[in-house]
Structures are given as C-alpha cells and as structure tokens.
Coordinates of C-alpha atoms in Angstrom, one line a residue:
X714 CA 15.5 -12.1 12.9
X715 CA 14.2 -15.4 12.2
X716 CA 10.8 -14.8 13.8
X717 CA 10.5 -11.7 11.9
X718 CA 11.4 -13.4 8.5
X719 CA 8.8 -16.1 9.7
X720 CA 6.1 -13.9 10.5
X721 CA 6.2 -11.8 7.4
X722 CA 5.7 -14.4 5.2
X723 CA 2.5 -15.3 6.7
X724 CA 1.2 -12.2 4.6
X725 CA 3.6 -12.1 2.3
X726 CA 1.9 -12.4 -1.6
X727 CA 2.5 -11.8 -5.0
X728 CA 0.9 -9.6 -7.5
X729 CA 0.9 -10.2 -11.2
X730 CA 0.8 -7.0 -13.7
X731 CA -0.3 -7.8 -17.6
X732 CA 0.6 -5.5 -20.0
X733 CA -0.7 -5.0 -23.1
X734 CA 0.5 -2.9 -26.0
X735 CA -2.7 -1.9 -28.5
X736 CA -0.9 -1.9 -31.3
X737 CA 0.7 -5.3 -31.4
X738 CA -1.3 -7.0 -28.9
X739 CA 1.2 -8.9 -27.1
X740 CA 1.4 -8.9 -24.1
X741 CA 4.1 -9.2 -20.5
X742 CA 3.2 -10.7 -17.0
X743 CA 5.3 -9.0 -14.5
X744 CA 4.9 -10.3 -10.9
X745 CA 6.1 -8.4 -7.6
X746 CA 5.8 -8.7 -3.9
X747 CA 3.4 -7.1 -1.8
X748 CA 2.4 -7.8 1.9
X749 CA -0.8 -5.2 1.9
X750 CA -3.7 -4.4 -0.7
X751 CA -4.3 -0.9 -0.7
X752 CA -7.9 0.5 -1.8
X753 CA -8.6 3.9 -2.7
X754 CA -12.1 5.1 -1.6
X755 CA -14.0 6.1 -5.0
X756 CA -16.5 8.6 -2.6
X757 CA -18.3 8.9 -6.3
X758 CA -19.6 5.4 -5.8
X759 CA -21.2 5.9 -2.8
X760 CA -24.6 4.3 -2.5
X761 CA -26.4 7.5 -0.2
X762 CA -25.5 10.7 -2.1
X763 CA -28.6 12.2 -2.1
X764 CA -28.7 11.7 1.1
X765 CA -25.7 13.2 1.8
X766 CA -25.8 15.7 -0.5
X767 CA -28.9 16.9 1.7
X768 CA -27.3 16.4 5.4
X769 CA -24.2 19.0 3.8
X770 CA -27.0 21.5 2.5
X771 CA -28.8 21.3 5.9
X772 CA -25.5 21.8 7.5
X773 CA -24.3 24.6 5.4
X774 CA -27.9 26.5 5.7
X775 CA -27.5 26.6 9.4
X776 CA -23.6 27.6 9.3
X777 CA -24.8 30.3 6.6
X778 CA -27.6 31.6 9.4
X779 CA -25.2 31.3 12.2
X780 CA -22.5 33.6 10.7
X781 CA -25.1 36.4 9.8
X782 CA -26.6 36.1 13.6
X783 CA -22.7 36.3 15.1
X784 CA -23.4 33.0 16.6
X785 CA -21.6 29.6 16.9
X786 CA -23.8 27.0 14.6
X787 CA -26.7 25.0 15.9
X788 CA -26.4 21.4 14.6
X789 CA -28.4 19.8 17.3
X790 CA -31.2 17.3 15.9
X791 CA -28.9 16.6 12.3
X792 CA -28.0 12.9 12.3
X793 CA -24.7 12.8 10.7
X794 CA -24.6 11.0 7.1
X795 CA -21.4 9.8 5.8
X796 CA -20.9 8.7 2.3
X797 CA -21.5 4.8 1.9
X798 CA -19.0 3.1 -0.7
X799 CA -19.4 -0.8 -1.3
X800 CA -16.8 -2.8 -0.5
X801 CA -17.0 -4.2 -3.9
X802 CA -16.5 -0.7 -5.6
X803 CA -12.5 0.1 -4.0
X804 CA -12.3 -3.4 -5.1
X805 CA -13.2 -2.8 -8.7
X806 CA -11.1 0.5 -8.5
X807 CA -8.1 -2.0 -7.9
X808 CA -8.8 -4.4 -10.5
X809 CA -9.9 -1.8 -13.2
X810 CA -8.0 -1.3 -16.4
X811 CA -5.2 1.5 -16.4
X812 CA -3.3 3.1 -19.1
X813 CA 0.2 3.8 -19.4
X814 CA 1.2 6.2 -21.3
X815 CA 4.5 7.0 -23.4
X816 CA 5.4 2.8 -22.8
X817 CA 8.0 1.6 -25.1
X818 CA 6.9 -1.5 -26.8
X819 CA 9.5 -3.4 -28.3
X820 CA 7.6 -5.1 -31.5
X821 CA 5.3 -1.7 -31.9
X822 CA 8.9 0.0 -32.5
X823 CA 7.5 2.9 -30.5
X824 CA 6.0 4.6 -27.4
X825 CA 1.9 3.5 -27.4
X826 CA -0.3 4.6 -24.1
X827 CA -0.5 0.2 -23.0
X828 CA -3.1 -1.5 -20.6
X829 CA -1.6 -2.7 -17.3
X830 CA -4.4 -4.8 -15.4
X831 CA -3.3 -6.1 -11.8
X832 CA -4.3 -9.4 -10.4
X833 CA -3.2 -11.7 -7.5
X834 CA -0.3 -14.5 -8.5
X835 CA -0.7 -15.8 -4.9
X836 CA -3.2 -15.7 -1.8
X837 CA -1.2 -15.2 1.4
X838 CA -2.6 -17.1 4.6
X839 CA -3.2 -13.7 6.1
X840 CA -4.4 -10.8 4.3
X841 CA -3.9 -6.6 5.5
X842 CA -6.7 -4.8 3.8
X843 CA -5.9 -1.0 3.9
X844 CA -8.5 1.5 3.2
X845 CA -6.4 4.9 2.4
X846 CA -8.2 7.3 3.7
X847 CA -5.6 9.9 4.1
X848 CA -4.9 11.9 1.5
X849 CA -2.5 15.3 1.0
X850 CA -4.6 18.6 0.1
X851 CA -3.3 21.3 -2.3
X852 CA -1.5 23.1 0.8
X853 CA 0.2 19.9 2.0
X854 CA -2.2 18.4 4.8
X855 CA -2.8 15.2 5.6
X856 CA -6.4 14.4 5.7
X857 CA -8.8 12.2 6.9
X858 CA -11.5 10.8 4.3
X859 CA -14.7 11.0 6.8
X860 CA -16.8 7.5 4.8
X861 CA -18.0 4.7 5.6
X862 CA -16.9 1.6 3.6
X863 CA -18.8 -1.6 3.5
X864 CA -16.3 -4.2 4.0
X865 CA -17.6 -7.7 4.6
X866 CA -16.4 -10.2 7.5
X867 CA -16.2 -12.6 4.5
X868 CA -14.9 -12.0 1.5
X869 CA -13.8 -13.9 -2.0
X870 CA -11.1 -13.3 -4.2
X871 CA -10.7 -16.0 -6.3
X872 CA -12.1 -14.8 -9.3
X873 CA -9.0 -11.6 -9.4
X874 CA -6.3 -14.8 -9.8
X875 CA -3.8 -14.1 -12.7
X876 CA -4.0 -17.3 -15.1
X877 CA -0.5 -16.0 -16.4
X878 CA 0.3 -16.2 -20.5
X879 CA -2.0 -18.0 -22.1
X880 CA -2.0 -20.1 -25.5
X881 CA -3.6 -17.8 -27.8
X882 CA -1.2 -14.7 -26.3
X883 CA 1.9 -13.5 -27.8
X884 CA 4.3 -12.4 -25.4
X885 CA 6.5 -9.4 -25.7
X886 CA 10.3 -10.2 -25.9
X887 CA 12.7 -8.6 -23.4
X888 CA 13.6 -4.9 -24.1
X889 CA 17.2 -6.4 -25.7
X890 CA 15.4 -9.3 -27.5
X891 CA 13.2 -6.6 -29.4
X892 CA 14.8 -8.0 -32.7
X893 CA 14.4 -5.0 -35.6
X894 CA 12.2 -3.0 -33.9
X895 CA 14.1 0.0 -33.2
X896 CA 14.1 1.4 -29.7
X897 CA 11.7 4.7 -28.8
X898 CA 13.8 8.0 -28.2
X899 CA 13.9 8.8 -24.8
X900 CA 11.6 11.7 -25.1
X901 CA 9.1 9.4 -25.5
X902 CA 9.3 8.0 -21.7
X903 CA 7.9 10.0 -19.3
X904 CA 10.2 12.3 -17.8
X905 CA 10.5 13.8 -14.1
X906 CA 9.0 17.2 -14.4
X907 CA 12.2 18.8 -12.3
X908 CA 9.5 21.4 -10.4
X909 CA 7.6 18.5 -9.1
X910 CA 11.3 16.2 -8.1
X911 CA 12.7 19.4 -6.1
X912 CA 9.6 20.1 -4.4
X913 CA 9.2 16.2 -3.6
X914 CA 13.0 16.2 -2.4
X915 CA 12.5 19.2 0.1
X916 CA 10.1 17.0 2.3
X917 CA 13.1 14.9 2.7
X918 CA 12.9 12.0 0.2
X919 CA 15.4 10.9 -2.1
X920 CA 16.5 12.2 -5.7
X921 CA 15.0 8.7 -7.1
X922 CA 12.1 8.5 -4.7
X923 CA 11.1 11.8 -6.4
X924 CA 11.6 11.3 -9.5
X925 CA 10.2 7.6 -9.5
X926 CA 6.7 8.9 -8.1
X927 CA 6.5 11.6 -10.9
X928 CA 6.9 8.2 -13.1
X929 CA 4.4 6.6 -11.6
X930 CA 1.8 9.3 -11.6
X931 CA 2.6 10.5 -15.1
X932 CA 3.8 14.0 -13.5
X933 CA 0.0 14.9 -12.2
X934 CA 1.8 17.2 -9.8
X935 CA 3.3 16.9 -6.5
X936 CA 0.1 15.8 -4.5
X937 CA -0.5 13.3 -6.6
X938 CA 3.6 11.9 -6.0
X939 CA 3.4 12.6 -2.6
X940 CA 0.3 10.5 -2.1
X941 CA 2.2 7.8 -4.1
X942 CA 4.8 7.9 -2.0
X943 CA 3.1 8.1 1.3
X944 CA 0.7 5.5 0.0
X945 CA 3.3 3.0 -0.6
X946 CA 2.2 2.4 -4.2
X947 CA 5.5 3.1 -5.7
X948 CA 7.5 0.7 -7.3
X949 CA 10.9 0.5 -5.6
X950 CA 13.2 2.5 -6.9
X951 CA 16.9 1.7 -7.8
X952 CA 19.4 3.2 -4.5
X953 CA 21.6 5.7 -5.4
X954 CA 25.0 4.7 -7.1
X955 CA 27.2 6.1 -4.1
X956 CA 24.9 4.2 -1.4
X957 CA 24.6 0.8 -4.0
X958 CA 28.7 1.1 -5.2
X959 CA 30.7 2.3 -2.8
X960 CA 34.4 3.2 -3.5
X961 CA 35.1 0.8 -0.8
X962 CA 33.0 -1.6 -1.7
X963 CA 30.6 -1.6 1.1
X964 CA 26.6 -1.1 1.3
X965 CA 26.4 2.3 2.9
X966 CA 23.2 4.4 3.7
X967 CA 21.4 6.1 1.6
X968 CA 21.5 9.7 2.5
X969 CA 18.3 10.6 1.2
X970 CA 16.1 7.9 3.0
X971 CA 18.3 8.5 6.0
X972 CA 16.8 12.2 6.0
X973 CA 13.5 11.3 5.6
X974 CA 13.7 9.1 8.7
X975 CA 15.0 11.5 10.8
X976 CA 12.4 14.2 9.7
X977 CA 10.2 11.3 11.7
X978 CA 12.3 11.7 15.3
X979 CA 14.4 9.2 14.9
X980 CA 18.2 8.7 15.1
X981 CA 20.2 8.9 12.9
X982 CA 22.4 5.9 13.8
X983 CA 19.2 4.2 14.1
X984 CA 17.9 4.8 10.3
X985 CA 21.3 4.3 9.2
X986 CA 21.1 0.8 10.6
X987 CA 17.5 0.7 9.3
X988 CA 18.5 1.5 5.8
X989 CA 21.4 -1.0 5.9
X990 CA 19.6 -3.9 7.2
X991 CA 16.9 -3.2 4.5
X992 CA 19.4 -2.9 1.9
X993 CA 18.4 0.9 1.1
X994 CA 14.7 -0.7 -0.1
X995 CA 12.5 2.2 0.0
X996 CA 11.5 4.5 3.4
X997 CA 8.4 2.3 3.7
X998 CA 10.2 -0.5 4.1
X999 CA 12.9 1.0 6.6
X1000 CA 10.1 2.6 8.4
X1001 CA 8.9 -1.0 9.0
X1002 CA 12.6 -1.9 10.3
X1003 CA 12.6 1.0 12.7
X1004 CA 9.5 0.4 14.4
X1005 CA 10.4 -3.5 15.0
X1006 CA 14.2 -2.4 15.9
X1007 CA 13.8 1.0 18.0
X1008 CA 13.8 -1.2 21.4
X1009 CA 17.6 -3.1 20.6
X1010 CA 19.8 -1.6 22.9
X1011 CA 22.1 -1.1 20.4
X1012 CA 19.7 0.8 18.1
X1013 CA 21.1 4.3 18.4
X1014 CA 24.8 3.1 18.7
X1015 CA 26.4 3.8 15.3
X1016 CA 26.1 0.6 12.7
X1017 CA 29.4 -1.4 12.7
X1018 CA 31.5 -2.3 9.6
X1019 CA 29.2 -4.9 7.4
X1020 CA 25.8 -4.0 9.3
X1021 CA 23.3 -5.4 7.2
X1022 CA 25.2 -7.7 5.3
X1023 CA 23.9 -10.9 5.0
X1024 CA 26.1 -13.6 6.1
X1025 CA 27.8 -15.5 2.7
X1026 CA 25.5 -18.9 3.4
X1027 CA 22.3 -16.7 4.1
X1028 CA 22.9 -15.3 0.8
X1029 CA 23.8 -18.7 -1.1
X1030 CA 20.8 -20.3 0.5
X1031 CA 18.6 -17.2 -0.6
X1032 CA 20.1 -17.4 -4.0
X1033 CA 19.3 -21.0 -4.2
X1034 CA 15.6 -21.0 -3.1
X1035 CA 14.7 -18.2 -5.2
X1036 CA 16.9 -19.5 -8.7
X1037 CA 14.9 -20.6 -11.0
X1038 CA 12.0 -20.9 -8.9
X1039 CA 11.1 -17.7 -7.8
X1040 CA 7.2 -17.4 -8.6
X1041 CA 6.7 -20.9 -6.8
X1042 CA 5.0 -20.7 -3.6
X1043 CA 5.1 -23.1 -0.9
X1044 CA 1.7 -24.2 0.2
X1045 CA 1.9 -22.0 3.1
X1046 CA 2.1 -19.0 1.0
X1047 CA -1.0 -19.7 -1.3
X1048 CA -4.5 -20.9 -1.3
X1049 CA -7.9 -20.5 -2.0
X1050 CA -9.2 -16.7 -2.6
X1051 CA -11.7 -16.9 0.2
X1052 CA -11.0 -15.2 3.5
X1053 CA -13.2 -14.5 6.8
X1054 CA -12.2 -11.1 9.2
X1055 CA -10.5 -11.6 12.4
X1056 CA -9.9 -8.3 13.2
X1057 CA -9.7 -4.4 12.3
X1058 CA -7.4 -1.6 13.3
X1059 CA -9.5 1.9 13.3
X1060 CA -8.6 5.5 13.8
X1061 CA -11.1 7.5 16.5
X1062 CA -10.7 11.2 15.1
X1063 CA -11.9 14.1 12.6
X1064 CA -8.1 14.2 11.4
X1065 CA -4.7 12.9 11.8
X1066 CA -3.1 15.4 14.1
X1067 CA -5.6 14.0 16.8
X1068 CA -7.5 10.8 18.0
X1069 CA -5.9 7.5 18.5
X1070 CA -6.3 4.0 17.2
X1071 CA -8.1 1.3 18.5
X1072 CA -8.3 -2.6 17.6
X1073 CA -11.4 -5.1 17.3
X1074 CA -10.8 -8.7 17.2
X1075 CA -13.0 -11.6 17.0
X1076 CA -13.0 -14.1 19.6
X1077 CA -13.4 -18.0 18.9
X1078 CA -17.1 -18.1 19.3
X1079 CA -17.8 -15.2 16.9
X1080 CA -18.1 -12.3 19.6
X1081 CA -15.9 -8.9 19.2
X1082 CA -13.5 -7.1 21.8
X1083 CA -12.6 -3.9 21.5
X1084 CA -8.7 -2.8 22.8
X1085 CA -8.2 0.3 23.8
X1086 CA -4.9 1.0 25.0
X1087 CA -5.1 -0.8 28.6
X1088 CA -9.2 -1.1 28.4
X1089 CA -10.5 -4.4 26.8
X1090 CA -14.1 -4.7 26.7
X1091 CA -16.9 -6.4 24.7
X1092 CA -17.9 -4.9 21.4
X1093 CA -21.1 -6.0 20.6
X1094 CA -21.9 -3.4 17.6
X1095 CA -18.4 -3.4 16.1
X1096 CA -17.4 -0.3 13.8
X1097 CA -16.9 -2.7 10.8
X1098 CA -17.6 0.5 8.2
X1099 CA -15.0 2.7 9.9
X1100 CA -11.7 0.5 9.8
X1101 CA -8.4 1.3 8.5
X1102 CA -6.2 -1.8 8.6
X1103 CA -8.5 -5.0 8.2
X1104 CA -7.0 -8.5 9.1
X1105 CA -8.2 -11.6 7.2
X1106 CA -7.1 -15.4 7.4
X1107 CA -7.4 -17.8 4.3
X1108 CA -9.9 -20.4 5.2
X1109 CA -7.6 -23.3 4.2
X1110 CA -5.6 -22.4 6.2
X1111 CA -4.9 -23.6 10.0
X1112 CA -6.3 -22.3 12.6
X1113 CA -3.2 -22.6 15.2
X1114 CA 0.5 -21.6 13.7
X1115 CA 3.0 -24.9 14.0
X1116 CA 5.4 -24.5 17.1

C-alpha cells in the first residue's frame, strides 16, 4: 500500500481556482488535488476546416449517389481529413475565464454570476495529459471524437502558475466571517433540476453524484452531467450521511457508488472494499482502487469489521504532515513548468465498443516502441496526433527513481 501511496505522488499536483466576484472585486484562491489534466477538444479551432469541410461534402456526394444507385458507397481515392486542433488551443480552453453563476458573495450581500480562472499551484514530476475524446450523444452513447490534436514532445507550462493573493487584492472573507452582509436566499444557488438528478441516478450513481454534476454544469441537462461525471471533472461530493455517520459508528459503503461499480462487472464485496478503502471518495476514485486491488485473493471475500480504516498513528502522522502546512510541497512534488514526452497511450478504433489500446514509449536514445499486447516493435512514425493518455516527466527532475 506503500508503493501505491509512493507512486501516486509522483503525479500527484495541485490546482489553484481564483474567484472573483464583479461587484466587489475581491477575490478567493481555492486549491485542490488533481493527478490528471483533462483537455476538451475545441474541434471549432481546428486549423484544416476547409479542408475538412470539403473531404465530408465529397464523402456525402458519393454516399448521396450510392443510395439512389442501391449500391454500397465508393470511397476509394478520398484521403481521409481529420480536423487538426493545436495543442495550444485545449490548452487555452483550460485556462480560459469561466463564469459562475448564482455565486454567493459574501461582501456583494448577494448572488452575482463570479469569474473562476484555474491555474497550476504545483508541477508534479510526472504529468498524465488526457485528451477527452469521448463524449455521451443525446441517446446516451459513448463516442469517439475522430481529430487529430497537435500535442508536442515538449511542452512549457510555467507561465499557467498561480501567484496566489496578491498585495493589491482584497480577499473574500469565509462564508461565516461575511460580517453585515447578509446571506443570499437559497433560491439564488443553483439548484438540482430533480428531472436531470433521477435520470442521472438511474445509470447507477449516487443521490449526491447527481445532484453535484447538475451543480457543476449549471443544470445544462443530463449529457452535459453525465459527461461531468464520466469525465472526472466533478468536484467530490460529500458521502451520504448513513455511509459517513453510521449508527454504529463505523465507515460503511456507500450504496450508491457500490451500484455503480457493480453495473461495471464487478463484485460486490469487492467495490464495497473499494469504497471503504477510499473512504466513499467518488466512483472515479474507487474505480482506480478496483483495478489495482481486483488480483488480492481476498478481493471478493466480504470486507472485515474496520476495512478501510486507517490505523490511529497513520492518521495522526497524516494529520500532522498536512496541519498547517497543507499547500507546501516537498521538492519532489514541484518544479519547473517544462516537461518532455515519454510516452502515449492511444485507442485503435472508430468507437468505443471496439478496438483496443496500444502504448508508445520513448527509448533512451530518442527512438519510439510501440506495445501491442505481446508484440513490441519499433515505431519509427509514432501516432503523436492520435493519443489519449500522454505521459510527461518534469525536466528537473531525475532521470532514475531513488531505491
């Protein structure tokens, strides 16, 4: 468990959200974990749509002639053109400016549509790039985004640090240090459309799950939750109070992420042990458990009294390294902003009920391999565009992990 801990943190980092109310203009940092920085796709920003535009049209001419001959259609001689998005545009996307409506600001005295900007607190030694190209359409299927992105084998970052508060800022006091500014009603917080939360809750996710995504995406529909959920850009909702506060006393499972891990194949003893041992964090982060844990031989046994507690001096020594110094990062855990590729994870497929994924990694001297299930061969024209997991290393640090 040890290991695990260990080898998490080498891409563990922190992300800093400022908030700003237009009214008042103060502002709040806000920093949170993350071990992954997810990019959407912008396709609008693609660098080739005429192009494309005409490879579609030349496609749908001779699909249009095919169906009024009775015949299958002829696309022999069309080179196929995919939409090109820079690397630098899902990056922008990222980084851009969002509003968030119906906030309560405590010295505006009222709810005001605020600015949230993201930016990196720390740079981990190793950094997951994911490209989400999967995406739920209107009838509930996952899709496949079929674009190329541009991602570089080097990349710099530095420049999206968060400087935290600054001198000439005025910070927003805590919602309970708000002095006489009297608190918004609640009907001016965004509230769970109750459509959207039971039709969320029949795929299997929990109650709060639901109703957190509809929070996050401002109730734009069940799609749009879904894909935050899925996504894993949803801030962690709170567990339950049955699986949090037991009569008893004791952590127990929450019944709603249980669910949605068994809708995946799994055990249920198994996912109750995941969601113990994560604490009843979120599915994404049980998920993660599972897949590390489903080889134990004990994995589908059912989870003994205390299963997932921490041991009383883990917890003190937790407690202790994280009071009063929990945004400081050990040298290990931060570092410059620039980082070179080592390696690429990429899906071979039109969709996700088919293919299979393969991995390219860089050798010492700068040459690729391709791993393909068993096969391992030389790349020599790596897919660098087509990647769906990217894997970079900080140049500062070591090449070789410590024994």
């Amino acid at each position: 468990a040890e290991g695990v801990r260990a080898s998490e943190r080498l891409f563990a980092f922190q992300t800093e959200d400022r908030l700003e109310c237009p009214e008042t203009r103060s502002v709040r940092y806000t920093a949170g974990p993350e071990n992954t920085l997810l990019l959407d796709v912008p396709e609008e920003a693609a660098v080739n749509q005429a192009e494309v535009a005409a490879y579609r049209a030349a496609v749908a001419a001779r699909e249009e002639a095919a169906a009024a001959a009775g015949t299958r259609p002829d696309l022999e001689g069309l080179e196929e053109v995919k939409p090109l998005v820079p690397w630098a545009a899902c990056l922008e996307r990222w980084a851009a400016p969002g509003a968030v409506e119906g906030y309560r600001s405590p010295l505006a005295g009222r709810a005001v549509t605020a600015t949230k900007v993201q930016r990196f607190k720390t740079f981990p030694r190793y950094l997951v790039v994911q490209i989400k190209r999967y995406y739920l359409t209107e009838t509930w299927e996952q899709k496949k985004k079929d674009v190329e992105v541009d991602m570089p084998e080097t990349l710099s970052i530095d420049h999206l640090r968060s400087m935290g508060l600054q001198p000439s800022e005025t910070p927003m006091p805590e919602d309970d240090e708000g002095g006489d500014a009297p608190m918004p009603d609640a009907a001016a917080a965004v509230e769970p459309d109750p459509d959207t939360v039971a039709m969320i809750m029949a795929m299997g996710f929990s109650e709060e799950q639901a109703k957190a995504a509809c929070v996050k995406t401002n109730n734009a529909g069940a799609e749009a939750a879904m894909n935050a959920i899925l996504s894993g850009d949803l801030d962690n909702p709170e567990p339950t109070a049955a699986a949090a506060t037991p009569s008893s006393g004791e952590l127990e499972a929450d019944p709603g992420m249980v669910a949605s891990l068994v809708a995946m194949g799994f055990s249920e003893n198994g996912c109750r042990r995941a969601c113990l041992a994560t604490q009843n964090a979120n599915v994404e982060v049980a998920m993660n458990w599972v897949l590390e844990h489903m080889g134990d031989p004990d994995f589908n046994d059912p989870p003994p009294p205390g299963f997932g507690a921490p041991p009383p001096a883990a917890a003190a020594t937790a407690a202790s390294s994280s009071g009063g110094n929990a945004d400081a990062a050990s040298p290990e855990e931060d570092g410059v902003g620039t980082y070179t590729l080592h390696g690429f994870v990429s899906h071979v497929g039109r969709n996700t009920a088919s293919g299979h994924y393969v991995c390219h990694l860089r050798s010492a001297d700068g040459s690729w391999a391709i791993f393909d299930d068993q096969k391992v061969a030389q790349s020599r024209a790596p897919p660098l565009r087509l990647g769906y997991l990217y894997f970079y290393r900080r140049d500062d640090a070591p090449a070789v992990e410590d024994p």
